[in-house]
PDB file of C-alpha atoms in Angstrom:
ATOM      1  CA  MET A 695     -62.091  16.577 -16.271  1.00  0.00           C
ATOM      2  CA  MET A 696     -58.458  17.551 -16.196  1.00  0.00           C
ATOM      3  CA  ILE A 697     -56.011  16.104 -13.662  1.00  0.00           C
ATOM      4  CA  VAL A 698     -52.802  18.087 -13.146  1.00  0.00           C
ATOM      5  CA  ALA A 699     -50.051  16.093 -11.404  1.00  0.00           C
ATOM      6  CA  GLU A 700     -47.127  17.701  -9.637  1.00  0.00           C
ATOM      7  CA  CYS A 701     -44.474  14.995  -9.770  1.00  0.00           C
ATOM      8  CA  TYR A 702     -43.844  11.566 -11.272  1.00  0.00           C
ATOM      9  CA  ALA A 703     -45.300   9.692  -8.286  1.00  0.00           C
ATOM     10  CA  ASN A 704     -48.394  11.912  -8.241  1.00  0.00           C
ATOM     11  CA  ALA A 705     -48.772  11.346 -11.990  1.00  0.00           C
ATOM     12  CA  CYS A 706     -48.828   7.572 -11.348  1.00  0.00           C
ATOM     13  CA  PHE A 707     -51.517   8.102  -8.709  1.00  0.00           C
ATOM     14  CA  ALA A 708     -53.440  10.247 -11.231  1.00  0.00           C
ATOM     15  CA  GLU A 709     -53.222   7.455 -13.843  1.00  0.00           C
ATOM     16  CA  GLU A 710     -54.664   4.932 -11.373  1.00  0.00           C
ATOM     17  CA  LEU A 711     -57.384   7.418 -10.459  1.00  0.00           C
ATOM     18  CA  LYS A 712     -58.209   7.851 -14.148  1.00  0.00           C
ATOM     19  CA  LYS A 713     -58.521   4.072 -14.640  1.00  0.00           C
ATOM     20  CA  LEU A 714     -60.987   3.827 -11.770  1.00  0.00           C
ATOM     21  CA  LEU A 715     -62.964   6.853 -12.981  1.00  0.00           C
ATOM     22  CA  ASP A 716     -63.119   5.287 -16.468  1.00  0.00           C
ATOM     23  CA  LYS A 717     -64.577   2.105 -14.922  1.00  0.00           C
ATOM     24  CA  GLU A 718     -67.239   4.251 -13.261  1.00  0.00           C
ATOM     25  CA  GLY A 719     -68.192   5.835 -16.589  1.00  0.00           C
ATOM     26  CA  VAL A 720     -66.455   9.203 -16.211  1.00  0.00           C
ATOM     27  CA  GLN A 721     -65.174  10.055 -19.667  1.00  0.00           C
ATOM     28  CA  HIS A 722     -62.914  12.666 -21.219  1.00  0.00           C
ATOM     29  CA  ILE A 723     -60.254  12.713 -18.513  1.00  0.00           C
ATOM     30  CA  GLU A 724     -57.016  14.413 -19.460  1.00  0.00           C
ATOM     31  CA  ILE A 725     -53.890  14.091 -17.330  1.00  0.00           C
ATOM     32  CA  LYS A 726     -51.291  16.839 -17.478  1.00  0.00           C
ATOM     33  CA  HIS A 727     -47.787  16.286 -16.186  1.00  0.00           C
ATOM     34  CA  LYS A 728     -44.391  17.510 -17.326  1.00  0.00           C
ATOM     35  CA  SER A 729     -41.034  16.866 -15.722  1.00  0.00           C
ATOM     36  CA  THR A 730     -40.630  20.637 -15.349  1.00  0.00           C
ATOM     37  CA  MET A 731     -43.824  20.940 -13.329  1.00  0.00           C
ATOM     38  CA  GLY A 732     -43.421  21.452  -9.641  1.00  0.00           C
ATOM     39  CA  ARG A 733     -45.894  22.186  -6.922  1.00  0.00           C
ATOM     40  CA  ASP A 734     -45.270  25.943  -6.890  1.00  0.00           C
ATOM     41  CA  ARG A 735     -45.639  26.237 -10.660  1.00  0.00           C
ATOM     42  CA  ILE A 736     -48.836  24.196 -10.603  1.00  0.00           C
ATOM     43  CA  LEU A 737     -50.272  26.299  -7.774  1.00  0.00           C
ATOM     44  CA  ARG A 738     -49.466  29.433  -9.750  1.00  0.00           C
ATOM     45  CA  ASP A 739     -51.131  28.104 -12.924  1.00  0.00           C
ATOM     46  CA  LEU A 740     -54.190  26.339 -11.469  1.00  0.00           C
ATOM     47  CA  ILE A 741     -56.491  29.368 -11.321  1.00  0.00           C
ATOM     48  CA  ARG A 742     -55.649  30.225 -14.938  1.00  0.00           C
ATOM     49  CA  ILE A 743     -56.302  26.638 -16.024  1.00  0.00           C
ATOM     50  CA  ALA A 744     -59.618  26.487 -14.140  1.00  0.00           C
ATOM     51  CA  LYS A 745     -60.751  29.791 -15.705  1.00  0.00           C
ATOM     52  CA  MET A 746     -60.177  28.368 -19.202  1.00  0.00           C
ATOM     53  CA  THR A 747     -62.657  25.495 -18.768  1.00  0.00           C
ATOM     54  CA  SER A 748     -65.995  24.729 -17.197  1.00  0.00           C
ATOM     55  CA  ASN A 749     -64.802  21.161 -16.514  1.00  0.00           C
ATOM     56  CA  LEU A 750     -63.539  20.032 -13.154  1.00  0.00           C
ATOM     57  CA  VAL A 751     -59.794  20.574 -12.659  1.00  0.00           C
ATOM     58  CA  VAL A 752     -58.130  18.282 -10.120  1.00  0.00           C
ATOM     59  CA  ALA A 753     -54.603  18.963  -8.900  1.00  0.00           C
ATOM     60  CA  VAL A 754     -52.620  16.097  -7.359  1.00  0.00           C
ATOM     61  CA  ILE A 755     -50.059  17.829  -5.172  1.00  0.00           C
ATOM     62  CA  ASP A 756     -47.903  17.503  -2.078  1.00  0.00           C
ATOM     63  CA  TYR A 757     -48.508  19.723   0.937  1.00  0.00           C
ATOM     64  CA  GLU A 758     -44.774  19.829   1.734  1.00  0.00           C
ATOM     65  CA  LYS A 759     -43.264  20.877   5.066  1.00  0.00           C
ATOM     66  CA  GLY A 760     -42.570  24.195   6.759  1.00  0.00           C
ATOM     67  CA  VAL A 761     -43.419  27.555   5.227  1.00  0.00           C
ATOM     68  CA  ALA A 762     -44.117  26.021   1.793  1.00  0.00           C
ATOM     69  CA  ARG A 763     -47.478  24.853   3.193  1.00  0.00           C
ATOM     70  CA  VAL A 764     -48.728  28.451   3.149  1.00  0.00           C
ATOM     71  CA  TYR A 765     -49.046  28.370  -0.643  1.00  0.00           C
ATOM     72  CA  VAL A 766     -51.464  25.443  -0.496  1.00  0.00           C
ATOM     73  CA  GLU A 767     -53.381  26.997   2.403  1.00  0.00           C
ATOM     74  CA  LYS A 768     -53.867  30.239   0.445  1.00  0.00           C
ATOM     75  CA  GLN A 769     -55.594  28.393  -2.390  1.00  0.00           C
ATOM     76  CA  PHE A 770     -57.407  25.493  -0.720  1.00  0.00           C
ATOM     77  CA  ARG A 771     -59.531  24.658   2.286  1.00  0.00           C
ATOM     78  CA  ALA A 772     -58.400  21.145   3.215  1.00  0.00           C
ATOM     79  CA  LEU A 773     -60.740  18.333   4.278  1.00  0.00           C
ATOM     80  CA  LYS A 774     -59.373  14.999   5.484  1.00  0.00           C
ATOM     81  CA  ILE A 775     -60.062  12.033   3.211  1.00  0.00           C
ATOM     82  CA  ASN A 776     -58.009   9.419   5.011  1.00  0.00           C
ATOM     83  CA  GLY A 777     -54.985   9.856   7.258  1.00  0.00           C
ATOM     84  CA  ASP A 778     -52.616  12.199   5.500  1.00  0.00           C
ATOM     85  CA  VAL A 779     -54.573  12.419   2.247  1.00  0.00           C
ATOM     86  CA  LEU A 780     -56.650  15.588   2.002  1.00  0.00           C
ATOM     87  CA  LEU A 781     -59.195  17.005  -0.390  1.00  0.00           C
ATOM     88  CA  GLY A 782     -58.555  20.665  -1.103  1.00  0.00           C
ATOM     89  CA  ILE A 783     -61.536  22.823  -2.009  1.00  0.00           C
ATOM     90  CA  SER A 784     -60.488  25.921  -3.946  1.00  0.00           C
ATOM     91  CA  LYS A 785     -61.147  29.220  -2.243  1.00  0.00           C
ATOM     92  CA  GLN A 786     -61.352  30.929  -5.653  1.00  0.00           C
ATOM     93  CA  ARG A 787     -62.853  28.597  -8.283  1.00  0.00           C
ATOM     94  CA  GLU A 788     -65.800  26.198  -8.002  1.00  0.00           C
ATOM     95  CA  ASN A 789     -64.382  23.870 -10.656  1.00  0.00           C
ATOM     96  CA  LEU A 790     -60.988  23.460  -8.930  1.00  0.00           C
ATOM     97  CA  ILE A 791     -60.069  20.931  -6.272  1.00  0.00           C
ATOM     98  CA  ALA A 792     -56.885  19.226  -5.133  1.00  0.00           C
ATOM     99  CA  ILE A 793     -55.853  15.879  -3.782  1.00  0.00           C
ATOM    100  CA  ILE A 794     -53.170  16.801  -1.279  1.00  0.00           C
ATOM    101  CA  PHE A 795     -50.658  14.406   0.278  1.00  0.00           C
ATOM    102  CA  ASP A 796     -49.400  15.555   3.684  1.00  0.00           C
ATOM    103  CA  PRO A 797     -46.497  16.201   3.590  1.00  0.00           C
ATOM    104  CA  ASN A 798     -45.899  14.295   0.327  1.00  0.00           C
ATOM    105  CA  ILE A 799     -47.084  11.147  -1.445  1.00  0.00           C
ATOM    106  CA  GLU A 800     -44.190   9.121  -0.060  1.00  0.00           C
ATOM    107  CA  GLU A 801     -44.775   9.877   3.627  1.00  0.00           C
ATOM    108  CA  GLY A 802     -48.505  10.572   3.459  1.00  0.00           C
ATOM    109  CA  LEU A 803     -49.494   7.454   1.529  1.00  0.00           C
ATOM    110  CA  LEU A 804     -46.844   5.015   0.346  1.00  0.00           C
ATOM    111  CA  CYS A 805     -44.792   4.560   3.528  1.00  0.00           C
ATOM    112  CA  ARG A 806     -47.966   3.652   5.378  1.00  0.00           C
ATOM    113  CA  VAL A 807     -48.279   0.611   3.100  1.00  0.00           C
ATOM    114  CA  ASP A 808     -44.578  -0.334   3.001  1.00  0.00           C
ATOM    115  CA  GLN A 809     -41.943   1.261   5.240  1.00  0.00           C
ATOM    116  CA  THR A 810     -39.230  -0.007   2.866  1.00  0.00           C
ATOM    117  CA  LEU A 811     -40.127   2.811   0.502  1.00  0.00           C
ATOM    118  CA  CYS A 812     -39.039   5.382   3.069  1.00  0.00           C
ATOM    119  CA  ARG A 813     -36.036   3.556   4.466  1.00  0.00           C
ATOM    120  CA  ASP A 814     -34.429   2.349   1.240  1.00  0.00           C
ATOM    121  CA  ILE A 815     -32.728   5.175  -0.677  1.00  0.00           C
ATOM    122  CA  HIS A 816     -32.950   3.155  -3.934  1.00  0.00           C
ATOM    123  CA  TYR A 817     -36.762   3.056  -3.784  1.00  0.00           C
ATOM    124  CA  TYR A 818     -36.916   6.675  -2.761  1.00  0.00           C
ATOM    125  CA  ARG A 819     -34.794   7.730  -5.764  1.00  0.00           C
ATOM    126  CA  GLU A 820     -36.954   5.642  -8.087  1.00  0.00           C
ATOM    127  CA  ILE A 821     -40.120   7.291  -6.780  1.00  0.00           C
ATOM    128  CA  LYS A 822     -38.612  10.698  -7.532  1.00  0.00           C
ATOM    129  CA  SER A 823     -37.664   9.705 -11.090  1.00  0.00           C
ATOM    130  CA  ASN A 824     -39.480   9.085 -14.353  1.00  0.00           C
ATOM    131  CA  ARG A 825     -39.437   5.383 -13.356  1.00  0.00           C
ATOM    132  CA  ALA A 826     -41.798   6.034 -10.430  1.00  0.00           C
ATOM    133  CA  CYS A 827     -44.682   4.070 -11.954  1.00  0.00           C
ATOM    134  CA  ASN A 828     -42.497   0.944 -12.133  1.00  0.00           C
ATOM    135  CA  VAL A 829     -42.156   1.048  -8.336  1.00  0.00           C
ATOM    136  CA  LEU A 830     -45.626   2.319  -7.484  1.00  0.00           C
ATOM    137  CA  GLU A 831     -47.688   0.045  -9.717  1.00  0.00           C
ATOM    138  CA  LYS A 832     -47.969  -2.753  -7.146  1.00  0.00           C
ATOM    139  CA  TYR A 833     -48.476  -0.402  -4.184  1.00  0.00           C
ATOM    140  CA  LEU A 834     -51.362   1.406  -5.860  1.00  0.00           C
ATOM    141  CA  LYS A 835     -53.181  -1.955  -5.997  1.00  0.00           C
ATOM    142  CA  GLU A 836     -52.864  -2.514  -2.214  1.00  0.00           C
ATOM    143  CA  VAL A 837     -56.173  -2.524  -0.313  1.00  0.00           C
ATOM    144  CA  PRO A 838     -55.487   0.556   1.863  1.00  0.00           C
ATOM    145  CA  ILE A 839     -54.583   2.675  -1.165  1.00  0.00           C
ATOM    146  CA  GLN A 840     -57.470   1.276  -3.224  1.00  0.00           C
ATOM    147  CA  LYS A 841     -59.869   2.314  -0.431  1.00  0.00           C
ATOM    148  CA  ILE A 842     -58.479   5.845  -0.564  1.00  0.00           C
ATOM    149  CA  LEU A 843     -58.681   5.880  -4.355  1.00  0.00           C
ATOM    150  CA  TYR A 844     -62.326   4.763  -4.311  1.00  0.00           C
ATOM    151  CA  THR A 845     -63.174   7.397  -1.690  1.00  0.00           C
ATOM    152  CA  ILE A 846     -61.652  10.008  -4.011  1.00  0.00           C
ATOM    153  CA  VAL A 847     -63.409   8.518  -7.072  1.00  0.00           C
ATOM    154  CA  ASN A 848     -66.787   8.738  -5.338  1.00  0.00           C
ATOM    155  CA  LYS A 849     -66.150  12.340  -4.299  1.00  0.00           C
ATOM    156  CA  LEU A 850     -65.012  13.279  -7.818  1.00  0.00           C
ATOM    157  CA  ILE A 851     -68.074  11.644  -9.407  1.00  0.00           C
ATOM    158  CA  SER A 852     -70.246  13.678  -7.060  1.00  0.00           C
ATOM    159  CA  LEU A 853     -68.370  16.870  -7.924  1.00  0.00           C
ATOM    160  CA  VAL A 854     -68.545  16.168 -11.662  1.00  0.00           C
ATOM    161  CA  SER A 855     -72.302  15.709 -11.376  1.00  0.00           C
ATOM    162  CA  GLU A 856     -72.628  18.962  -9.412  1.00  0.00           C
ATOM    163  CA  ASN A 857     -70.391  20.764 -11.890  1.00  0.00           C
ATOM    164  CA  GLN A 858     -72.446  19.538 -14.871  1.00  0.00           C
ATOM    165  CA  SER A 859     -75.729  20.560 -13.271  1.00  0.00           C
ATOM    166  CA  ASN A 860     -74.336  24.062 -12.574  1.00  0.00           C
ATOM    167  CA  THR A 861     -73.043  24.517 -16.136  1.00  0.00           C
ATOM    168  CA  PRO A 862     -75.502  26.302 -18.445  1.00  0.00           C
TER     169      PRO A 862
END
């Protein structure tokens, strides 16, 4: 499985997801994230990445606001996981899915656990920086986020099993 994360905060979420998947016995999980990666670049490259492997490719992206949402809607059919966290099913590749935060990880997930993250500009800047994991570490352990993570883990395990049974 390959997890492609859009931003620093999404990469932290992907790392927590990987830890939980490891505990459940899912092996060989690679996380890809670069500071130069943005949602539009990832969306552009996802089909190419998924074509290069038979493994499941999971994008962790933000839905964004306004017309930018069209790019996600062109590639994925979105199903609600919990609140503003969606599971995107690729319209083009069976081995490609996305975890989509609506409109972004801050508003769609983190601010629901602690409003300080959205009101305090210091926290907000930290979340947008390469120090995001320092801030997010404790929030990713909170019960509401853990429930969402385990829902995603269970769905991914199911998809991995399906993907392996469909691979010759």
